[in-house]
mmCIF file of N, CA and C in Angstrom:
data_model
loop_
_atom_site.group_PDB
_atom_site.id
_atom_site.type_symbol
_atom_site.label_atom_id
_atom_site.label_comp_id
_atom_site.label_asym_id
_atom_site.label_seq_id
_atom_site.Cartn_x
_atom_site.Cartn_y
_atom_site.Cartn_z
ATOM 1 N N UNK A 29 -0.065 11.937 62.900
ATOM 2 C CA UNK A 29 0.854 11.208 62.045
ATOM 3 C C UNK A 29 1.537 10.125 62.877
ATOM 4 N N UNK A 30 1.671 8.959 62.328
ATOM 5 C CA UNK A 30 2.358 7.859 63.005
ATOM 6 C C UNK A 30 3.855 8.137 63.060
ATOM 7 N N UNK A 31 4.500 7.732 64.182
ATOM 8 C CA UNK A 31 5.945 7.925 64.319
ATOM 9 C C UNK A 31 6.510 6.785 65.157
ATOM 10 N N UNK A 32 7.778 6.556 65.033
ATOM 11 C CA UNK A 32 8.432 5.564 65.877
ATOM 12 C C UNK A 32 8.478 6.128 67.294
ATOM 13 N N UNK A 33 7.956 5.366 68.253
ATOM 14 C CA UNK A 33 7.942 5.856 69.631
ATOM 15 C C UNK A 33 8.653 4.903 70.582
ATOM 16 N N UNK A 34 9.070 3.723 70.085
ATOM 17 C CA UNK A 34 9.672 2.739 70.982
ATOM 18 C C UNK A 34 10.536 1.792 70.168
ATOM 19 N N UNK A 35 11.690 1.465 70.688
ATOM 20 C CA UNK A 35 12.562 0.478 70.069
ATOM 21 C C UNK A 35 12.880 -0.573 71.122
ATOM 22 N N UNK A 36 12.872 -1.829 70.707
ATOM 23 C CA UNK A 36 13.169 -2.908 71.645
ATOM 24 C C UNK A 36 14.316 -3.741 71.112
ATOM 25 N N UNK A 37 15.277 -4.011 71.992
ATOM 26 C CA UNK A 37 16.428 -4.809 71.629
ATOM 27 C C UNK A 37 16.418 -6.119 72.405
ATOM 28 N N UNK A 38 16.653 -7.242 71.730
ATOM 29 C CA UNK A 38 16.826 -8.492 72.465
ATOM 30 C C UNK A 38 18.214 -8.513 73.094
ATOM 31 N N UNK A 39 18.294 -8.852 74.383
ATOM 32 C CA UNK A 39 19.584 -8.852 75.091
ATOM 33 C C UNK A 39 19.707 -10.100 75.951
ATOM 34 N N UNK A 40 20.919 -10.590 76.119
ATOM 35 C CA UNK A 40 21.165 -11.744 76.984
ATOM 36 C C UNK A 40 21.327 -11.330 78.449
ATOM 37 N N UNK A 41 21.819 -10.114 78.690
ATOM 38 C CA UNK A 41 22.099 -9.657 80.046
ATOM 39 C C UNK A 41 21.554 -8.234 80.212
ATOM 40 N N UNK A 42 20.356 -8.113 80.751
ATOM 41 C CA UNK A 42 19.694 -6.818 80.896
ATOM 42 C C UNK A 42 20.536 -5.868 81.743
ATOM 43 N N UNK A 43 21.102 -6.346 82.848
ATOM 44 C CA UNK A 43 21.874 -5.484 83.745
ATOM 45 C C UNK A 43 23.090 -4.873 83.052
ATOM 46 N N UNK A 44 23.819 -5.659 82.264
ATOM 47 C CA UNK A 44 25.009 -5.109 81.612
ATOM 48 C C UNK A 44 24.639 -4.117 80.513
ATOM 49 N N UNK A 45 23.524 -4.342 79.827
ATOM 50 C CA UNK A 45 23.085 -3.393 78.804
ATOM 51 C C UNK A 45 22.620 -2.081 79.446
ATOM 52 N N UNK A 46 21.930 -2.181 80.574
ATOM 53 C CA UNK A 46 21.537 -0.973 81.303
ATOM 54 C C UNK A 46 22.777 -0.184 81.708
ATOM 55 N N UNK A 47 23.796 -0.864 82.187
ATOM 56 C CA UNK A 47 25.039 -0.200 82.593
ATOM 57 C C UNK A 47 25.707 0.467 81.395
ATOM 58 N N UNK A 48 25.750 -0.220 80.254
ATOM 59 C CA UNK A 48 26.364 0.348 79.053
ATOM 60 C C UNK A 48 25.655 1.630 78.628
ATOM 61 N N UNK A 49 24.342 1.593 78.443
ATOM 62 C CA UNK A 49 23.604 2.759 77.970
ATOM 63 C C UNK A 49 23.585 3.882 79.011
ATOM 64 N N UNK A 50 23.613 3.530 80.281
ATOM 65 C CA UNK A 50 23.718 4.548 81.321
ATOM 66 C C UNK A 50 25.043 5.274 81.253
ATOM 67 N N UNK A 51 26.139 4.524 81.079
ATOM 68 C CA UNK A 51 27.471 5.124 80.998
ATOM 69 C C UNK A 51 27.674 5.900 79.705
ATOM 70 N N UNK A 52 27.175 5.376 78.593
ATOM 71 C CA UNK A 52 27.411 6.005 77.295
ATOM 72 C C UNK A 52 26.530 7.225 77.050
ATOM 73 N N UNK A 53 25.263 7.199 77.524
ATOM 74 C CA UNK A 53 24.318 8.268 77.186
ATOM 75 C C UNK A 53 23.556 8.842 78.387
ATOM 76 N N UNK A 54 23.931 8.457 79.604
ATOM 77 C CA UNK A 54 23.248 8.936 80.819
ATOM 78 C C UNK A 54 21.773 8.552 80.863
ATOM 79 N N UNK A 55 21.399 7.429 80.276
ATOM 80 C CA UNK A 55 20.008 6.995 80.287
ATOM 81 C C UNK A 55 19.687 6.250 81.567
ATOM 82 N N UNK A 56 18.483 6.461 82.079
ATOM 83 C CA UNK A 56 17.965 5.730 83.224
ATOM 84 C C UNK A 56 16.930 4.731 82.734
ATOM 85 N N UNK A 57 16.871 3.571 83.387
ATOM 86 C CA UNK A 57 15.928 2.522 83.012
ATOM 87 C C UNK A 57 15.032 2.163 84.189
ATOM 88 N N UNK A 58 13.808 1.775 83.868
ATOM 89 C CA UNK A 58 12.871 1.234 84.841
ATOM 90 C C UNK A 58 12.797 -0.264 84.610
ATOM 91 N N UNK A 59 12.945 -1.049 85.674
ATOM 92 C CA UNK A 59 12.864 -2.506 85.567
ATOM 93 C C UNK A 59 11.409 -2.950 85.581
ATOM 94 N N UNK A 60 11.092 -3.897 84.715
ATOM 95 C CA UNK A 60 9.788 -4.543 84.669
ATOM 96 C C UNK A 60 10.027 -6.034 84.804
ATOM 97 N N UNK A 61 10.380 -6.465 85.988
ATOM 98 C CA UNK A 61 10.750 -7.853 86.213
ATOM 99 C C UNK A 61 12.215 -8.069 85.912
ATOM 100 N N UNK A 62 12.678 -9.322 86.050
ATOM 101 C CA UNK A 62 14.106 -9.595 85.889
ATOM 102 C C UNK A 62 14.591 -9.587 84.437
ATOM 103 N N UNK A 63 13.671 -9.696 83.479
ATOM 104 C CA UNK A 63 14.065 -9.845 82.077
ATOM 105 C C UNK A 63 13.689 -8.666 81.196
ATOM 106 N N UNK A 64 13.348 -7.515 81.788
ATOM 107 C CA UNK A 64 12.945 -6.385 80.952
ATOM 108 C C UNK A 64 13.207 -5.073 81.681
ATOM 109 N N UNK A 65 13.732 -4.109 80.932
ATOM 110 C CA UNK A 65 13.927 -2.753 81.436
ATOM 111 C C UNK A 65 13.706 -1.793 80.273
ATOM 112 N N UNK A 66 13.274 -0.577 80.582
ATOM 113 C CA UNK A 66 12.998 0.394 79.523
ATOM 114 C C UNK A 66 13.229 1.810 80.013
ATOM 115 N N UNK A 67 13.606 2.683 79.072
ATOM 116 C CA UNK A 67 13.618 4.112 79.369
ATOM 117 C C UNK A 67 12.158 4.553 79.418
ATOM 118 N N UNK A 68 11.893 5.614 80.158
ATOM 119 C CA UNK A 68 10.518 6.080 80.330
ATOM 120 C C UNK A 68 10.446 7.589 80.112
ATOM 121 N N UNK A 69 10.934 8.058 78.974
ATOM 122 C CA UNK A 69 10.975 9.489 78.710
ATOM 123 C C UNK A 69 9.653 10.011 78.164
ATOM 124 N N UNK A 70 8.843 9.133 77.578
ATOM 125 C CA UNK A 70 7.616 9.571 76.943
ATOM 126 C C UNK A 70 7.825 9.983 75.505
ATOM 127 N N UNK A 71 9.079 10.003 75.069
ATOM 128 C CA UNK A 71 9.410 10.329 73.691
ATOM 129 C C UNK A 71 9.615 8.996 72.972
ATOM 130 N N UNK A 72 10.709 8.798 72.290
ATOM 131 C CA UNK A 72 11.057 7.502 71.713
ATOM 132 C C UNK A 72 11.869 6.749 72.757
ATOM 133 N N UNK A 73 11.313 5.677 73.304
ATOM 134 C CA UNK A 73 11.973 4.951 74.376
ATOM 135 C C UNK A 73 12.576 3.646 73.896
ATOM 136 N N UNK A 74 13.523 3.129 74.700
ATOM 137 C CA UNK A 74 14.244 1.906 74.375
ATOM 138 C C UNK A 74 13.936 0.845 75.411
ATOM 139 N N UNK A 75 13.514 -0.328 74.942
ATOM 140 C CA UNK A 75 13.289 -1.465 75.818
ATOM 141 C C UNK A 75 14.385 -2.499 75.625
ATOM 142 N N UNK A 76 14.798 -3.124 76.724
ATOM 143 C CA UNK A 76 15.807 -4.183 76.702
ATOM 144 C C UNK A 76 15.114 -5.467 77.116
ATOM 145 N N UNK A 77 14.939 -6.385 76.172
ATOM 146 C CA UNK A 77 14.169 -7.599 76.408
ATOM 147 C C UNK A 77 15.095 -8.791 76.605
ATOM 148 N N UNK A 78 15.127 -9.329 77.820
ATOM 149 C CA UNK A 78 15.969 -10.469 78.136
ATOM 150 C C UNK A 78 15.275 -11.806 78.013
ATOM 151 N N UNK A 79 14.034 -11.829 77.521
ATOM 152 C CA UNK A 79 13.282 -13.073 77.362
ATOM 153 C C UNK A 79 13.482 -13.597 75.939
ATOM 154 N N UNK A 80 14.340 -14.606 75.772
ATOM 155 C CA UNK A 80 14.689 -15.113 74.439
ATOM 156 C C UNK A 80 13.475 -15.584 73.652
ATOM 157 N N UNK A 81 12.414 -15.992 74.317
ATOM 158 C CA UNK A 81 11.204 -16.443 73.621
ATOM 159 C C UNK A 81 10.508 -15.298 72.889
ATOM 160 N N UNK A 82 10.838 -14.060 73.232
ATOM 161 C CA UNK A 82 10.188 -12.894 72.617
ATOM 162 C C UNK A 82 11.089 -12.119 71.665
ATOM 163 N N UNK A 83 12.323 -12.577 71.447
ATOM 164 C CA UNK A 83 13.261 -11.836 70.621
ATOM 165 C C UNK A 83 12.802 -11.731 69.179
ATOM 166 N N UNK A 84 13.150 -10.598 68.561
ATOM 167 C CA UNK A 84 12.859 -10.344 67.153
ATOM 168 C C UNK A 84 14.161 -10.010 66.433
ATOM 169 N N UNK A 85 14.079 -9.819 65.116
ATOM 170 C CA UNK A 85 15.258 -9.415 64.336
ATOM 171 C C UNK A 85 15.702 -8.024 64.770
ATOM 172 N N UNK A 86 16.974 -7.736 64.626
ATOM 173 C CA UNK A 86 17.531 -6.448 65.030
ATOM 174 C C UNK A 86 17.229 -5.370 63.998
ATOM 175 N N UNK A 87 17.293 -4.121 64.449
ATOM 176 C CA UNK A 87 17.159 -2.960 63.587
ATOM 177 C C UNK A 87 18.271 -1.984 63.939
ATOM 178 N N UNK A 88 18.386 -0.864 63.236
ATOM 179 C CA UNK A 88 19.440 0.117 63.507
ATOM 180 C C UNK A 88 18.821 1.357 64.141
ATOM 181 N N UNK A 89 18.773 1.412 65.457
ATOM 182 C CA UNK A 89 18.323 2.645 66.104
ATOM 183 C C UNK A 89 19.385 3.727 65.932
ATOM 184 N N UNK A 90 18.941 4.959 65.758
ATOM 185 C CA UNK A 90 19.840 6.105 65.631
ATOM 186 C C UNK A 90 19.574 7.048 66.797
ATOM 187 N N UNK A 91 20.641 7.415 67.509
ATOM 188 C CA UNK A 91 20.555 8.244 68.693
ATOM 189 C C UNK A 91 21.098 9.631 68.346
ATOM 190 N N UNK A 92 20.291 10.673 68.497
ATOM 191 C CA UNK A 92 20.761 12.028 68.249
ATOM 192 C C UNK A 92 21.501 12.535 69.479
ATOM 193 N N UNK A 93 22.707 13.069 69.270
ATOM 194 C CA UNK A 93 23.546 13.569 70.366
ATOM 195 C C UNK A 93 23.965 15.012 70.074
ATOM 196 N N UNK A 94 24.437 15.698 71.116
ATOM 197 C CA UNK A 94 24.876 17.083 70.953
ATOM 198 C C UNK A 94 26.341 17.192 70.558
ATOM 199 N N UNK A 95 27.178 16.239 70.998
ATOM 200 C CA UNK A 95 28.622 16.282 70.730
ATOM 201 C C UNK A 95 29.055 14.896 70.264
ATOM 202 N N UNK A 96 29.238 14.744 68.967
ATOM 203 C CA UNK A 96 29.512 13.433 68.376
ATOM 204 C C UNK A 96 30.832 12.843 68.854
ATOM 205 N N UNK A 97 31.883 13.663 68.912
ATOM 206 C CA UNK A 97 33.185 13.160 69.339
ATOM 207 C C UNK A 97 33.153 12.702 70.799
ATOM 208 N N UNK A 98 32.481 13.466 71.644
ATOM 209 C CA UNK A 98 32.345 13.080 73.046
ATOM 210 C C UNK A 98 31.562 11.772 73.160
ATOM 211 N N UNK A 99 30.515 11.633 72.366
ATOM 212 C CA UNK A 99 29.709 10.411 72.406
ATOM 213 C C UNK A 99 30.513 9.201 71.953
ATOM 214 N N UNK A 100 31.333 9.367 70.917
ATOM 215 C CA UNK A 100 32.170 8.260 70.459
ATOM 216 C C UNK A 100 33.110 7.827 71.579
ATOM 217 N N UNK A 101 33.730 8.779 72.246
ATOM 218 C CA UNK A 101 34.644 8.458 73.340
ATOM 219 C C UNK A 101 33.912 7.747 74.481
ATOM 220 N N UNK A 102 32.737 8.218 74.817
ATOM 221 C CA UNK A 102 31.967 7.616 75.913
ATOM 222 C C UNK A 102 31.504 6.203 75.559
ATOM 223 N N UNK A 103 31.109 5.995 74.299
ATOM 224 C CA UNK A 103 30.708 4.652 73.859
ATOM 225 C C UNK A 103 31.883 3.692 74.017
ATOM 226 N N UNK A 104 33.065 4.099 73.577
ATOM 227 C CA UNK A 104 34.250 3.243 73.719
ATOM 228 C C UNK A 104 34.573 2.982 75.184
ATOM 229 N N UNK A 105 34.534 4.023 76.021
ATOM 230 C CA UNK A 105 34.839 3.868 77.447
ATOM 231 C C UNK A 105 33.832 2.956 78.145
ATOM 232 N N UNK A 106 32.587 2.951 77.665
ATOM 233 C CA UNK A 106 31.540 2.124 78.277
ATOM 234 C C UNK A 106 31.606 0.670 77.810
ATOM 235 N N UNK A 107 32.470 0.375 76.838
ATOM 236 C CA UNK A 107 32.628 -1.003 76.379
ATOM 237 C C UNK A 107 32.062 -1.278 75.004
ATOM 238 N N UNK A 108 31.639 -0.227 74.282
ATOM 239 C CA UNK A 108 31.134 -0.399 72.927
ATOM 240 C C UNK A 108 32.269 -0.498 71.927
ATOM 241 N N UNK A 109 31.968 -1.002 70.740
ATOM 242 C CA UNK A 109 32.941 -1.165 69.663
ATOM 243 C C UNK A 109 32.493 -0.325 68.466
ATOM 244 N N UNK A 110 33.348 0.547 67.993
ATOM 245 C CA UNK A 110 33.024 1.377 66.830
ATOM 246 C C UNK A 110 33.106 0.500 65.581
ATOM 247 N N UNK A 111 32.015 0.445 64.811
ATOM 248 C CA UNK A 111 31.980 -0.372 63.594
ATOM 249 C C UNK A 111 32.114 0.471 62.332
ATOM 250 N N UNK A 112 31.808 1.755 62.428
ATOM 251 C CA UNK A 112 31.957 2.680 61.309
ATOM 252 C C UNK A 112 32.332 4.030 61.911
ATOM 253 N N UNK A 113 33.553 4.507 61.637
ATOM 254 C CA UNK A 113 33.991 5.776 62.224
ATOM 255 C C UNK A 113 33.095 6.936 61.778
ATOM 256 N N UNK A 114 33.291 8.078 62.403
ATOM 257 C CA UNK A 114 32.493 9.267 62.081
ATOM 258 C C UNK A 114 32.580 9.571 60.590
ATOM 259 N N UNK A 115 31.406 9.827 60.004
ATOM 260 C CA UNK A 115 31.331 10.209 58.589
ATOM 261 C C UNK A 115 30.219 11.229 58.419
ATOM 262 N N UNK A 116 30.329 12.011 57.353
ATOM 263 C CA UNK A 116 29.324 13.030 57.045
ATOM 264 C C UNK A 116 28.260 12.443 56.131
ATOM 265 N N UNK A 117 27.045 12.933 56.290
ATOM 266 C CA UNK A 117 25.942 12.594 55.402
ATOM 267 C C UNK A 117 25.100 13.861 55.265
ATOM 268 N N UNK A 118 24.234 13.946 54.271
ATOM 269 C CA UNK A 118 23.419 15.154 54.140
ATOM 270 C C UNK A 118 22.591 15.386 55.408
ATOM 271 N N UNK A 119 22.883 16.479 56.088
ATOM 272 C CA UNK A 119 22.146 16.799 57.303
ATOM 273 C C UNK A 119 22.925 16.614 58.584
ATOM 274 N N UNK A 120 24.145 16.038 58.514
ATOM 275 C CA UNK A 120 24.900 15.865 59.741
ATOM 276 C C UNK A 120 26.057 14.900 59.609
ATOM 277 N N UNK A 121 26.457 14.371 60.763
ATOM 278 C CA UNK A 121 27.531 13.384 60.824
ATOM 279 C C UNK A 121 27.092 12.294 61.792
ATOM 280 N N UNK A 122 27.653 11.091 61.616
ATOM 281 C CA UNK A 122 27.326 9.995 62.535
ATOM 282 C C UNK A 122 28.423 8.949 62.558
ATOM 283 N N UNK A 123 28.312 8.044 63.528
ATOM 284 C CA UNK A 123 29.145 6.848 63.583
ATOM 285 C C UNK A 123 28.259 5.685 63.998
ATOM 286 N N UNK A 124 28.725 4.470 63.689
ATOM 287 C CA UNK A 124 28.012 3.258 64.090
ATOM 288 C C UNK A 124 28.835 2.544 65.152
ATOM 289 N N UNK A 125 28.145 1.820 66.037
ATOM 290 C CA UNK A 125 28.826 1.066 67.079
ATOM 291 C C UNK A 125 28.014 -0.167 67.448
ATOM 292 N N UNK A 126 28.700 -1.119 68.078
ATOM 293 C CA UNK A 126 28.035 -2.282 68.654
ATOM 294 C C UNK A 126 28.086 -2.150 70.168
ATOM 295 N N UNK A 127 26.962 -2.420 70.804
ATOM 296 C CA UNK A 127 26.943 -2.437 72.258
ATOM 297 C C UNK A 127 27.520 -3.763 72.734
ATOM 298 N N UNK A 128 27.704 -3.966 74.036
ATOM 299 C CA UNK A 128 28.313 -5.208 74.512
ATOM 300 C C UNK A 128 27.539 -6.475 74.144
ATOM 301 N N UNK A 129 26.240 -6.358 73.847
ATOM 302 C CA UNK A 129 25.451 -7.529 73.453
ATOM 303 C C UNK A 129 25.531 -7.792 71.953
ATOM 304 N N UNK A 130 26.196 -6.901 71.195
ATOM 305 C CA UNK A 130 26.362 -7.094 69.760
ATOM 306 C C UNK A 130 25.364 -6.346 68.895
ATOM 307 N N UNK A 131 24.491 -5.535 69.485
ATOM 308 C CA UNK A 131 23.541 -4.745 68.695
ATOM 309 C C UNK A 131 24.265 -3.589 68.029
ATOM 310 N N UNK A 132 23.952 -3.351 66.755
ATOM 311 C CA UNK A 132 24.544 -2.207 66.061
ATOM 312 C C UNK A 132 23.570 -1.036 66.107
ATOM 313 N N UNK A 133 24.097 0.116 66.515
ATOM 314 C CA UNK A 133 23.348 1.351 66.593
ATOM 315 C C UNK A 133 24.168 2.448 65.954
ATOM 316 N N UNK A 134 23.561 3.622 65.800
ATOM 317 C CA UNK A 134 24.281 4.789 65.284
ATOM 318 C C UNK A 134 24.037 5.958 66.225
ATOM 319 N N UNK A 135 25.025 6.825 66.328
ATOM 320 C CA UNK A 135 24.879 8.112 67.016
ATOM 321 C C UNK A 135 25.108 9.177 65.968
ATOM 322 N N UNK A 136 24.238 10.209 65.960
ATOM 323 C CA UNK A 136 24.354 11.260 64.950
ATOM 324 C C UNK A 136 24.218 12.620 65.575
ATOM 325 N N UNK A 137 24.913 13.573 64.932
ATOM 326 C CA UNK A 137 24.809 14.994 65.302
ATOM 327 C C UNK A 137 24.366 15.746 64.065
ATOM 328 N N UNK A 138 23.203 16.402 64.140
ATOM 329 C CA UNK A 138 22.746 17.142 62.956
ATOM 330 C C UNK A 138 23.593 18.388 62.711
ATOM 331 N N UNK A 139 23.591 18.858 61.449
ATOM 332 C CA UNK A 139 24.303 20.102 61.099
ATOM 333 C C UNK A 139 23.641 21.265 61.803
#
């Protein structure tokens, strides 16, 4: 069955985005030249593309976390902006945030 295995975000500053996601979610990135870095988990990975000639429209990646309140606090401490506070939905709870480059993402904790 086909599944989403990779998400790519266009970014102006690869280093600052790596720092944000490292601080907020403990993610490690592998550099592929000066304009690209990616997680390498083998699951659903995130690429940070600093080459403006390759940028695409944004999407809403959703990150599953174990402790939603802790994640919200860490996102704020890392420099993210909460755009939609924690809310319940069928199957769990989540919040939306913007990273320092302006990308909107969501963090969710399943029931």
